[in-house]
XYZ file of C-alpha atoms in Angstrom:
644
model
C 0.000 0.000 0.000
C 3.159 2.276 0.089
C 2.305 3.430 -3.331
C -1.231 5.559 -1.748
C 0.773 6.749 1.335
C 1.469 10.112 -0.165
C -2.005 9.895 -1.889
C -0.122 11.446 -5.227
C 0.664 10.289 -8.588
C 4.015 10.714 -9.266
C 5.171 10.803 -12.739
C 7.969 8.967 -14.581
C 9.890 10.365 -17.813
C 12.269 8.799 -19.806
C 15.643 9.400 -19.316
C 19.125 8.995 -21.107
C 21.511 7.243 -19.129
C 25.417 7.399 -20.805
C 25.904 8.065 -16.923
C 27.201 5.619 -14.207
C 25.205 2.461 -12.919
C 24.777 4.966 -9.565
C 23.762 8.094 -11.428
C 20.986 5.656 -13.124
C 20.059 4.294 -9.701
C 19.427 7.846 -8.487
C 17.881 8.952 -11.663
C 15.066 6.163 -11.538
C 14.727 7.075 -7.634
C 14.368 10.463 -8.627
C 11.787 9.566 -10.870
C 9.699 7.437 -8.571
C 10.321 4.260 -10.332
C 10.643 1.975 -7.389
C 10.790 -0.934 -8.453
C 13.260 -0.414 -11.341
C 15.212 1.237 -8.615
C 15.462 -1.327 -6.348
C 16.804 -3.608 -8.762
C 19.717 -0.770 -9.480
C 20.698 0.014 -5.819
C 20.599 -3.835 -5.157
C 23.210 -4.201 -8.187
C 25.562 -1.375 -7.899
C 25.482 -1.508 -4.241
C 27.438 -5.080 -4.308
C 30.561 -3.126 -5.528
C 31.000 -0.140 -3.599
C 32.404 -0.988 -0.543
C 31.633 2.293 1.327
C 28.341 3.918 -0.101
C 27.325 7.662 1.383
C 24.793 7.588 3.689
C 21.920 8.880 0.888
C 22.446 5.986 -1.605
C 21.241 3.855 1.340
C 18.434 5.694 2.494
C 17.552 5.814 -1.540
C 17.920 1.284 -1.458
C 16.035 0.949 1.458
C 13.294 3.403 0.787
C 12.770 1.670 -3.232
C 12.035 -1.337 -1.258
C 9.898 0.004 1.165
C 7.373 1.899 -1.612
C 7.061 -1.338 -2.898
C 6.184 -3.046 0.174
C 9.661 -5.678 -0.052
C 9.816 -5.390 3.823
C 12.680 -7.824 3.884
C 15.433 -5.910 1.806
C 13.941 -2.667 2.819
C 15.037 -3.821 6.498
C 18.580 -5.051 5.004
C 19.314 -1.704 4.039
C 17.580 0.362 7.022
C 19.679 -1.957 8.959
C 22.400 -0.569 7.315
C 21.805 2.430 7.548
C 21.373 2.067 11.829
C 24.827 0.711 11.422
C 26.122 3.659 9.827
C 24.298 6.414 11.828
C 23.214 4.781 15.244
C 20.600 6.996 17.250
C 21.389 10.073 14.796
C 18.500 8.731 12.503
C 15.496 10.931 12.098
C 12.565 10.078 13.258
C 10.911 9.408 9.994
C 13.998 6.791 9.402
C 13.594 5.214 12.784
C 9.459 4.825 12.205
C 10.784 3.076 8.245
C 13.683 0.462 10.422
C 10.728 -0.622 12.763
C 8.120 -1.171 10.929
C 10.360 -3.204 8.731
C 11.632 -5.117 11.257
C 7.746 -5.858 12.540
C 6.743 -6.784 8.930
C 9.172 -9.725 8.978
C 8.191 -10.001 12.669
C 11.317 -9.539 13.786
C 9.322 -7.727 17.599
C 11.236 -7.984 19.637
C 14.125 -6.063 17.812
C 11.720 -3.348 16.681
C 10.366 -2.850 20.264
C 14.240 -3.041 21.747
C 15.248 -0.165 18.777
C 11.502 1.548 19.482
C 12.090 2.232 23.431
C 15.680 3.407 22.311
C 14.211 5.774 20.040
C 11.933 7.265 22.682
C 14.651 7.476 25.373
C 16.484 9.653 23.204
C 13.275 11.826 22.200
C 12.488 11.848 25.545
C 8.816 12.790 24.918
C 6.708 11.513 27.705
C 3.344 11.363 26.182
C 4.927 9.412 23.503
C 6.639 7.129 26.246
C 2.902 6.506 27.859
C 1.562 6.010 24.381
C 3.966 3.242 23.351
C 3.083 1.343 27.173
C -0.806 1.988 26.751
C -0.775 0.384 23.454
C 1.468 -2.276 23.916
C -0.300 -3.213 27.051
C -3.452 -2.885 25.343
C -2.291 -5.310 22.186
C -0.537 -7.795 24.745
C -3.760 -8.213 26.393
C -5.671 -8.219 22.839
C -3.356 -11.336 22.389
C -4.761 -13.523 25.306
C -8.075 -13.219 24.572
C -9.917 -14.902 21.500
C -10.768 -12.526 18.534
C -14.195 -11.310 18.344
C -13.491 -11.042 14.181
C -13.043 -14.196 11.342
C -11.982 -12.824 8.264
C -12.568 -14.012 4.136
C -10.234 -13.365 1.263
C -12.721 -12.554 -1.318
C -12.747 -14.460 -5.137
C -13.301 -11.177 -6.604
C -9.555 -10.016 -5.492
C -7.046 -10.078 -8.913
C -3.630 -10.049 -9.385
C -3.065 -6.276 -8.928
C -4.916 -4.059 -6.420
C -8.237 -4.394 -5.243
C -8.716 -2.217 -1.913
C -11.216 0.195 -0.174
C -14.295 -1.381 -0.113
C -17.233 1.001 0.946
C -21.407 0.577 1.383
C -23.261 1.733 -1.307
C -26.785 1.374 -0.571
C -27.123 -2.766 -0.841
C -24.156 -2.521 -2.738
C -20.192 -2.359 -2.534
C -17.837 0.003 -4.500
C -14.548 -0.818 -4.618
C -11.385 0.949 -5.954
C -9.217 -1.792 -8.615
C -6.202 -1.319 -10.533
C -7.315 -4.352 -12.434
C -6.858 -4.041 -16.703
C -10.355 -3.161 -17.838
C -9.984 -0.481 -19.405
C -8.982 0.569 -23.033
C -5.182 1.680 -21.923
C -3.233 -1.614 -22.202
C 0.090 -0.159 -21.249
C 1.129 0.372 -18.074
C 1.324 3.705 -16.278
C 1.854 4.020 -13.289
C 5.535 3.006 -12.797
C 5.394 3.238 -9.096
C 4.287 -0.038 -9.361
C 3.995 -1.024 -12.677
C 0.312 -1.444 -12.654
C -2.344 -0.643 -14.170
C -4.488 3.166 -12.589
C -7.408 2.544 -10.410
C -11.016 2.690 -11.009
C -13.869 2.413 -9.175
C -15.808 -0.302 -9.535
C -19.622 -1.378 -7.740
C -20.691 -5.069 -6.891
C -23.040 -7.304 -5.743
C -23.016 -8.205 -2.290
C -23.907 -11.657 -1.087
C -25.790 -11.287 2.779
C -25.300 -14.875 2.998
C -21.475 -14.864 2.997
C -20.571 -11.420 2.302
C -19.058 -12.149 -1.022
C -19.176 -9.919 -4.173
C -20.090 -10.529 -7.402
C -20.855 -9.271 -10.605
C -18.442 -6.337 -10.446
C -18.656 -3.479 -13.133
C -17.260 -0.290 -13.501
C -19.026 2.586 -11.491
C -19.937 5.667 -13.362
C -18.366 5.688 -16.126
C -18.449 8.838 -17.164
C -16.575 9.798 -14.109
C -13.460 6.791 -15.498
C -10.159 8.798 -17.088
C -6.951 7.579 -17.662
C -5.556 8.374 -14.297
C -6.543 7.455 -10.975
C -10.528 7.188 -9.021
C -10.073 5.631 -5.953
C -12.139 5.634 -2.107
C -15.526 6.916 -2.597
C -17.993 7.456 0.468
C -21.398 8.380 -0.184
C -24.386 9.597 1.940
C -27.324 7.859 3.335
C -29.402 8.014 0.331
C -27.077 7.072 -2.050
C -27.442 10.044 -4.225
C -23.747 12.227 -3.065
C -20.684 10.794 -3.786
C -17.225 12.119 -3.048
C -14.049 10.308 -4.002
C -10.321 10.718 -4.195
C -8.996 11.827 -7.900
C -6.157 13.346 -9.209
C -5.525 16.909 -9.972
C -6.204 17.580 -14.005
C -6.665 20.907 -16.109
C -8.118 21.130 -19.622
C -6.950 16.873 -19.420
C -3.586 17.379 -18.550
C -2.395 16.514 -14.972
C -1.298 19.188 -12.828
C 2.252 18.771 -11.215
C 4.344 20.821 -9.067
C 8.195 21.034 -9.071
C 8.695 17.429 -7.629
C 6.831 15.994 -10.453
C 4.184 14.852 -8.537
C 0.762 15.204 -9.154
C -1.243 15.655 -6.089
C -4.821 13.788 -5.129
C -7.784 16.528 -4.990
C -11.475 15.506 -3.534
C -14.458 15.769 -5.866
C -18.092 16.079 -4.621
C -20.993 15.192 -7.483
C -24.649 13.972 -7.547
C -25.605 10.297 -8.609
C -28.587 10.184 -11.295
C -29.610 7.441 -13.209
C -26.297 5.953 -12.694
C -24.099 8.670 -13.505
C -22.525 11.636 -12.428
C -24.102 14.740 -12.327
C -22.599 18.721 -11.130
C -18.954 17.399 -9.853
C -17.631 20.329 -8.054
C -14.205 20.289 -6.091
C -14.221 20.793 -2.508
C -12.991 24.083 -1.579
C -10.074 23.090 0.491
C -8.240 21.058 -2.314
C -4.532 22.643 -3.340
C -2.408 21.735 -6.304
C 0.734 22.068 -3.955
C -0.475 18.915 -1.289
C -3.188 15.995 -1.927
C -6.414 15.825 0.039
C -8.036 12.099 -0.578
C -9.501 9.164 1.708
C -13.281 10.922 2.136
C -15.493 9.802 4.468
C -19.018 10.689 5.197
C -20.539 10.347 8.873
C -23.764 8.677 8.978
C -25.734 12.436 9.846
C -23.957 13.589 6.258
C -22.672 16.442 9.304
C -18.553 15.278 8.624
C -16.190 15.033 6.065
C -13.082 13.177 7.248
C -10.056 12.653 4.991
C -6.807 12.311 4.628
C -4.212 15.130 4.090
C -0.334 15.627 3.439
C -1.147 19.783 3.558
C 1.219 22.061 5.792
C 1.074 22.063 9.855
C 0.472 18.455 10.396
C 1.639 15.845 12.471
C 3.433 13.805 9.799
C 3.325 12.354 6.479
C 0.215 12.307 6.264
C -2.702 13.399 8.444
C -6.216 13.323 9.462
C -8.530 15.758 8.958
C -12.660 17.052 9.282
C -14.611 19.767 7.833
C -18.530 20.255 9.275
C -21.062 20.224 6.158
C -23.889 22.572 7.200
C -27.186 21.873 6.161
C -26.647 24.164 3.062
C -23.687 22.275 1.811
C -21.196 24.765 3.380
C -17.941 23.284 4.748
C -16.328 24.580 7.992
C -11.892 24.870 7.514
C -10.366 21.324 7.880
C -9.616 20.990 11.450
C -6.661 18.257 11.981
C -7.320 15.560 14.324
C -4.245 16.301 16.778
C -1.902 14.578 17.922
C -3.695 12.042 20.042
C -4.801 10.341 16.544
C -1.867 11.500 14.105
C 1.512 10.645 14.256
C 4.754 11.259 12.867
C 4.067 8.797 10.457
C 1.211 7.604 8.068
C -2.517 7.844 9.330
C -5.266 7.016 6.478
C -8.343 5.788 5.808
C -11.105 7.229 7.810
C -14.187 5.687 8.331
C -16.542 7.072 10.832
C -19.919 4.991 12.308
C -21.809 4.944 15.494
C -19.275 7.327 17.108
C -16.355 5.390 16.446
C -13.529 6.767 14.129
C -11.763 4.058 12.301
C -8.424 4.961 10.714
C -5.209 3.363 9.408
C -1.546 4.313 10.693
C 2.038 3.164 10.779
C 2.984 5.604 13.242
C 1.074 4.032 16.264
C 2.249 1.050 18.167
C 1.092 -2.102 15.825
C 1.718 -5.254 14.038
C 3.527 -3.789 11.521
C 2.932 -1.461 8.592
C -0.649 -0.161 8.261
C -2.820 -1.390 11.502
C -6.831 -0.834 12.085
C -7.329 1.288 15.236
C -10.409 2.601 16.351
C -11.552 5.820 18.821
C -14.465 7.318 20.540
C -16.344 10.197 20.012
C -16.588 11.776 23.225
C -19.072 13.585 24.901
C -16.553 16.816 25.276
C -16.130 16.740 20.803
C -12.799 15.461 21.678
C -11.732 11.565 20.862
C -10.133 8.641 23.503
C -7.092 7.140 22.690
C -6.878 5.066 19.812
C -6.858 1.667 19.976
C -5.443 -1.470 17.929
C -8.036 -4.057 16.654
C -5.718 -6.692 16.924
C -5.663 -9.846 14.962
C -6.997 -11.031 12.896
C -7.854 -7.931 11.461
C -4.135 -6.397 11.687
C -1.516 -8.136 10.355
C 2.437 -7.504 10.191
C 1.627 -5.582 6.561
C -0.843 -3.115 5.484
C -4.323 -3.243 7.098
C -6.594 -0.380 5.803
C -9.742 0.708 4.279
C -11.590 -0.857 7.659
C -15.355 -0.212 7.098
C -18.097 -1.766 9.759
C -22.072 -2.223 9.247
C -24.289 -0.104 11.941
C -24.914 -3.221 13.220
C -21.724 -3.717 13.860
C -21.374 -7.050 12.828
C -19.810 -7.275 9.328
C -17.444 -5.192 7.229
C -14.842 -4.906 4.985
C -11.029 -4.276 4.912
C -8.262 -4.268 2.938
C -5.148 -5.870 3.263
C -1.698 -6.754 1.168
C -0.440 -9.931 4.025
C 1.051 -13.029 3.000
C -1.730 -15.273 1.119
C -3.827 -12.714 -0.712
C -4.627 -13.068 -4.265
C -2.691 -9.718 -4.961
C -0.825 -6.720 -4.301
C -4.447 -5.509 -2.089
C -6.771 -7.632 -1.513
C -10.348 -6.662 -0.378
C -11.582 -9.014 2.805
C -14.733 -9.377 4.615
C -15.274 -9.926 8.431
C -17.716 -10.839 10.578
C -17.473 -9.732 14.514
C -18.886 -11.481 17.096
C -21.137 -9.849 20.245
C -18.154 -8.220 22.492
C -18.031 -8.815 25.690
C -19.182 -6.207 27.766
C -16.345 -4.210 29.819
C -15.664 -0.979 31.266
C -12.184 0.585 31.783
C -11.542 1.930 35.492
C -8.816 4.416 35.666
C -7.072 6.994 38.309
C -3.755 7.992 39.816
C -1.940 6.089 42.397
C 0.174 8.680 44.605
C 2.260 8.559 48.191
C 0.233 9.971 50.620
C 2.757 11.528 52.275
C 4.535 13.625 49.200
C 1.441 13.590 47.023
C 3.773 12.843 44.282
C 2.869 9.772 41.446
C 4.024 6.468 42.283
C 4.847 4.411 38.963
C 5.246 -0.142 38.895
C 2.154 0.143 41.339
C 0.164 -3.129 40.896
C -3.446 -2.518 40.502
C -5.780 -5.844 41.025
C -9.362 -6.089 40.501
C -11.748 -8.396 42.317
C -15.422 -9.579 42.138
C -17.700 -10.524 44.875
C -16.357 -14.077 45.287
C -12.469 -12.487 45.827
C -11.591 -14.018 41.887
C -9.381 -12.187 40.468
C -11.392 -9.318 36.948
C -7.968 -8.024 36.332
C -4.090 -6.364 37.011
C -2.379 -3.875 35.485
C 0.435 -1.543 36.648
C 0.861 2.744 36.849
C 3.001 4.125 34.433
C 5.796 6.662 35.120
C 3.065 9.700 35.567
C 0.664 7.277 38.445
C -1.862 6.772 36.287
C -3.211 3.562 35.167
C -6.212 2.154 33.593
C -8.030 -1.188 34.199
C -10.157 -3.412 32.175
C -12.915 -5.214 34.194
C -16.745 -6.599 33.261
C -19.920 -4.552 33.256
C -22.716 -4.590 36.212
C -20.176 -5.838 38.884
C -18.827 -4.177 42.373
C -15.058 -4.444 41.925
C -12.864 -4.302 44.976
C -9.962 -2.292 43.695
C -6.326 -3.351 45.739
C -3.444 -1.081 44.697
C 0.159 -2.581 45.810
C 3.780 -1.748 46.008
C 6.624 -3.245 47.586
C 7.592 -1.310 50.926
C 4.599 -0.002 50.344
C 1.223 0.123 52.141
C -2.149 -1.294 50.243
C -4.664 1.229 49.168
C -8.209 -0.606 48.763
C -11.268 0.912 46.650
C -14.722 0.121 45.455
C -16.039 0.757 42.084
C -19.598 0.011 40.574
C -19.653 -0.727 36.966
C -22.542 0.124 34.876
C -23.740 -2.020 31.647
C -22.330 0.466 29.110
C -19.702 -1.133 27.054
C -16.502 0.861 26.621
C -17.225 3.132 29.119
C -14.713 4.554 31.727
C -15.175 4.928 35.527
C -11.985 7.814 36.372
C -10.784 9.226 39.454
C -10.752 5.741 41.207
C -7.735 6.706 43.027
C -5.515 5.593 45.548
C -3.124 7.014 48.802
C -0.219 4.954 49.525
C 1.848 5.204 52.853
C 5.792 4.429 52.905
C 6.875 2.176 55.018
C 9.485 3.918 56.245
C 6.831 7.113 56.659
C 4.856 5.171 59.507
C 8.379 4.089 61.279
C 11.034 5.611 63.514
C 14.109 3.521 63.716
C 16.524 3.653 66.728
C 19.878 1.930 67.233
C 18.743 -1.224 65.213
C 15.169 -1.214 66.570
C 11.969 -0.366 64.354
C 9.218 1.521 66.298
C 5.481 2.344 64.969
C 5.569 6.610 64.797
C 3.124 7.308 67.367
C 3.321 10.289 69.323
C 2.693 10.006 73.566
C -0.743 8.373 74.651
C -1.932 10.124 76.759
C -4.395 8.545 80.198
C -6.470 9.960 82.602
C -4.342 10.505 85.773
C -4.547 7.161 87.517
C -6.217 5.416 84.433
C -5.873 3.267 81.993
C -9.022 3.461 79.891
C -8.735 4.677 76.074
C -9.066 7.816 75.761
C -10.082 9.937 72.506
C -6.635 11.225 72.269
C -5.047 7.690 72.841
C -7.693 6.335 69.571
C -6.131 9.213 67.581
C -2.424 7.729 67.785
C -3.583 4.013 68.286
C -5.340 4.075 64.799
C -1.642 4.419 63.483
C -0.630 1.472 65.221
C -3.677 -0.381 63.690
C -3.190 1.259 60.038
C -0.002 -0.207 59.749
C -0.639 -3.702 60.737
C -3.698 -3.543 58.850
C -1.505 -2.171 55.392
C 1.102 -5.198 56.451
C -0.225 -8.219 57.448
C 2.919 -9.876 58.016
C 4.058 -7.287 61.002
C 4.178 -8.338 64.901
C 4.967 -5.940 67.338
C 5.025 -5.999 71.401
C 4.050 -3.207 73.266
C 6.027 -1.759 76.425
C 3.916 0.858 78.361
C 6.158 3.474 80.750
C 5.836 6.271 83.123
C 7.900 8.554 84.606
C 9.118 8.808 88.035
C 6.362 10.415 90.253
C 4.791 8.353 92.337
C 5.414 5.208 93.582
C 7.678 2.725 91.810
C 5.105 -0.420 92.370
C 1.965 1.795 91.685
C 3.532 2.749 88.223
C 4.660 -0.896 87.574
C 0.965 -1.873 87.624
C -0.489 1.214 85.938
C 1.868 0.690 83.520
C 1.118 -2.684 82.867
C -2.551 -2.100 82.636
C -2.004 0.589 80.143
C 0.124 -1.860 77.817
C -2.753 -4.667 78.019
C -5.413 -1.575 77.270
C -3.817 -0.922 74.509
C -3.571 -4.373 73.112
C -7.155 -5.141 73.846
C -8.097 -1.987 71.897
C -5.908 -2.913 69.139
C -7.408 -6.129 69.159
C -10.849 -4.756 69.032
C -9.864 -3.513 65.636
C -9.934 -6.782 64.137
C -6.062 -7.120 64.587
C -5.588 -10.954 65.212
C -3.915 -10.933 68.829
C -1.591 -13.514 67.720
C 0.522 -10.590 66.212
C 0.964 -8.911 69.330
C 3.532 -11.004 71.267
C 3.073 -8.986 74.469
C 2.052 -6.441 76.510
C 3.646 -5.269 79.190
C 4.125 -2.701 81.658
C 7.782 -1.050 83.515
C 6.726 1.568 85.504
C 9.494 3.798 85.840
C 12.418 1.334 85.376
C 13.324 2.237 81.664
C 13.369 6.162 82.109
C 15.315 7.519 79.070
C 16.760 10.690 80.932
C 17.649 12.033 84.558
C 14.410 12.073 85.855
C 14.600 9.473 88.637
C 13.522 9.651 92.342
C 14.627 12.660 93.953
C 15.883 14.442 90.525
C 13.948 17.526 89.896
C 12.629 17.905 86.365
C 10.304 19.793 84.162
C 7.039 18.753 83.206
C 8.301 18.422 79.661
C 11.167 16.196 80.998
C 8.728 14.229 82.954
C 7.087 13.936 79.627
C 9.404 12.306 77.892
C 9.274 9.104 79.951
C 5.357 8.822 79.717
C 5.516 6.589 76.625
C 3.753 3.371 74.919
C 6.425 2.327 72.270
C 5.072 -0.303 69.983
C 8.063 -1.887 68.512
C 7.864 -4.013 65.396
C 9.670 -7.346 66.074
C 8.723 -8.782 62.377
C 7.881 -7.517 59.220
């Protein structure tokens, strides 16, 4: 599918070579013959022992426009070799997805997280975890989707299927028309077409294909069509021509334009160019939202993201377009995103530049509520493969579609498939921010569990490097929400799920205490951080002061079940030494029982016990005069932990 990524026809002259095997090489790459190119660079290339740096990029980029993944990763490789981390980032997208389409993984993910340490962009850094996480888990779980290679597929391209009332129209570069030769020498194939079909409900099949207004058919290329409800607008992808002659700029490329008509009787009627279309960039890919309210398509104009972009314009009842507003970032990447189809608030799209399979992968996002859309996500197999996946289109029903695909086993360069999907299971995501309670500051590698009633286990996942996760668990269920970390105390939540599929419950978050917060540690020993609990004078019941500090005592052996402590009660000297030995002790064993009385098994207190004034821990004995704060100082309960 390399050969649509700049949605452009690029043109090809003949040229006179009495130059060098390299100067022909560059010529043909010059002149967008890939193919012949390839050949050239692969030949001359076995006899120059030290080739620059662009003669490379030129072999491995003819073999990736014509989708030979495996030499186009011999030379990319070559070119790492050469230039390390100082590739761009348009070279480093090229090496990986190579590598993936010969699914060579976990190379491209070692070289992809080296590529993102050096860039050093966060959000990119979160995006490459959410989506890997998100296809890792799309890997454990049976596919919702069976797929059909179709017997109308040929031998050359057959791609971007799209509904046409009960019918299909497809875009073809197969040999029907009245130019035998071939002229497009991208690829060497013959131009595209569009073409309409029966459908069979039965099976999904096509038949009966013929070409699709053909007054509309030229010489050059008609490709992805999207009509309205009624079947009566059409727009489609064409190239740029003037008084018959294509219109190229000073690369001798001819850009894609949009064209907007009226279907009567069959043909078509008043085509009018949409207003936003440029001879210097291509606009192509149109798709029509169900409400006939958007236009999305597909755009390599100025101020995007990448090579090529996604894009909207509002159609107001009148027929007037809003400007094309570009996606952002969240769906467009440095790289390739195409093919939009939009139905039942979802946004469909192709793009190499998001974590994938390789190549082209489906991904989907919401519409939500705010005009803005979630985070796109990969279909997974079998609908992606480790080459081009594109042209995804879906039934309101949402059970059967169409996509296009150029993986191992087709009939052709494209090939046109058809799904079915199965009734998804019904989940919600759960998402928040774990933080230390004590800094307020993210904690990342927390471990975030999910549990139903019966304590089995809905789900886990982990917070990134910014605290936040996101967790996928069933609809209509109370999940008990555990979040975890080593050294760290448990946080525990409860979250009601609703029976709205896809739908996100945020702000679940959690407060997590350091150990080493809730501790003071003191010539080897390790002490619960309580401060003085204070009795009645001549007491021992609990008072509301002593419940303040005791609930620390009962938070941390609640947060770590594995502690035991012992608890030594002490007063200071006033008084009389076998009066204080008792009160003391009493105080120790009220303690414990209130601790216990907290659901603290009393098997993980090992003792309680009282000593008076015989472990003061400054002058203050009998007979020493000393402040009230002095005094204070031996009033203590220490609880010290004697296992963790």
């Amino acid at each position: 599918m390399k050969k649509l990524y700049i949605l452009s026809l690029v043109l090809s002259f003949t040229v006179c070579f009495a130059q060098t095997n390299l100067k022909k090489a560059d010529a043909l790459f010059k002149n967008y013959s890939y193919t012949d190119a390839s050949k050239a660079y692969e030949e001359i290339l076995q006899n120059i022992k030290k080739p620059s740096t662009q003669t490379i990029k030129n072999a491995a980029d003819s073999y990736y426009f014509i989708s030979d993944s495996r030499n186009a990763l011999k030379w990319y490789r070559k070119l790492y070799e050469v230039q390390g981390n100082n590739l761009t980032d348009i070279y480093y997208l090229r090496y990986i997805q190579s590598m993936k389409a010969v699914m060579d993984y976990d190379e491209a993910n070692r070289v992809t997280k080296e590529y993102l340490d050096k860039k050093g962009d966060k959000n990119e850094i979160n995006r490459y975890v959410t989506q890997k996480n998100q296809m890792d888990s799309l890997a454990k779980v049976k596919s919702l989707y069976e797929i059909k290679n179709l017997d109308i597929n040929t031998s050359k391209s057959d791609f971007g299927a799209t509904f046409f009332q009960d019918k299909i129209v497809f875009t073809s570069a197969r040999d029907t028309t009245k130019f035998s030769e071939k002229l497009y020498t991208w690829n060497n194939q013959p131009f595209l077409n569009l073409y309409v079909s029966e459908r069979n409900q039965a099976d999904g099949s096509l038949f009966n294909e013929t070409v699709f207004l053909p007054n509309v058919m030229t010489k050059y290329h008609e490709a992805t069509a999207t009509f309205d409800t009624s079947g009566r607008t059409i727009y489609y992808s064409t190239n740029i021509v003037k008084k018959n002659k294509l219109v190229i700029d000073e690369t001798k490329t001819n850009n894609f334009q949009i064209i907007k008509g009226a279907i009567v009787d069959n043909k078509l009627e008043n085509p009018q160019k949409v207003f936003f279309n440029s001879d210097e960039y291509s606009v192509g890919h149109p798709s029509l939202s169900e409400d006939g309210q958007w236009l999305f398509f597909a755009s390599d104009m100025p101020g995007g993201y990448g090579e090529t972009d996604l894009y909207y314009v509002k159609i107001a009842a009148d027929g007037t377009m809003s400007s094309p507003v570009n996606l952002g970032p969240k769906i467009n990447t440095i790289g390739n995103d195409l093919f939009p189809f939009f139905s039942n608030g979802v946004l469909y799209f192709s793009s190499d530049g998001h974590y994938g399979w390789g190549d082209l992968d489906v991904y989907e996002s919401k519409f939500l509520s705010d005009g803005s859309f979630s985070d796109p996500k990969n279909l997974g197999a079998p609908i992606n493969s480790n080459k081009d996946d594109f042209a995804f289109i879906i039934d309101k029903t949402a059970r059967f579609g169409y996509l296009s695909s150029n993986r191992e086993g087709g009939k052709g360069d494209d090939d046109i498939y058809s799904f079915t999907k199965g009734i998804p299971v019904c989940n919600q995501t759960i998402s928040g921010i774990a933080v230390d309670r004590k800094t307020k500051l993210p904690l990342a590698d927390v471990t975030i569990m999910g549990y139903n009633s019966f304590n089995d286990i809905l789900g886990e996942t982990k917070t990134n490097f910014e605290g936040k996760y996101a967790l996928t668990v069933p609809c209509s269920k109370t999940v008990k929400m555990i979040a975890a970390k080593p050294n760290y105390a448990s946080d525990e939540k409860t979250a009601e799920t609703t029976k709205e599929n896809g739908g996100e419950i945020p702000d679940v978050n959690f407060e997590l205490s350091n150990y080493d917060d809730l501790v003071v540690k003191k010539k080897g020993v390790e002490k619960v951080d309580v401060k003085p609990i204070y009795f009645d004078y001549d007491k021992y019941d609990i008072t509301p002061l002593a419940i303040e500090e005791l609930s620390k005592v009962v938070f941390i052996m609640q947060k770590f079940p594995n502690i035991r402590i012992k608890i030594e009660s002490h007063t200071d000297s006033r008084g009389k030494d076998s009066y204080n030995l008792k009160l003391s002790d009493n105080r120790a064993k009220s303690t414990r029982d209130y601790i216990i009385s907290q659901n603290i098994d009393a098997s993980r207190i090992e003792s309680a016990i009282g000593y008076g004034e015989s472990r003061l821990i400054n002058k203050c004995k009998n007979g020493v005069k000393c402040t009230e704060e002095e005094h204070l100082l031996n009033r203590r309960s220490d609880f010290i932990i004697i296992q963790k």
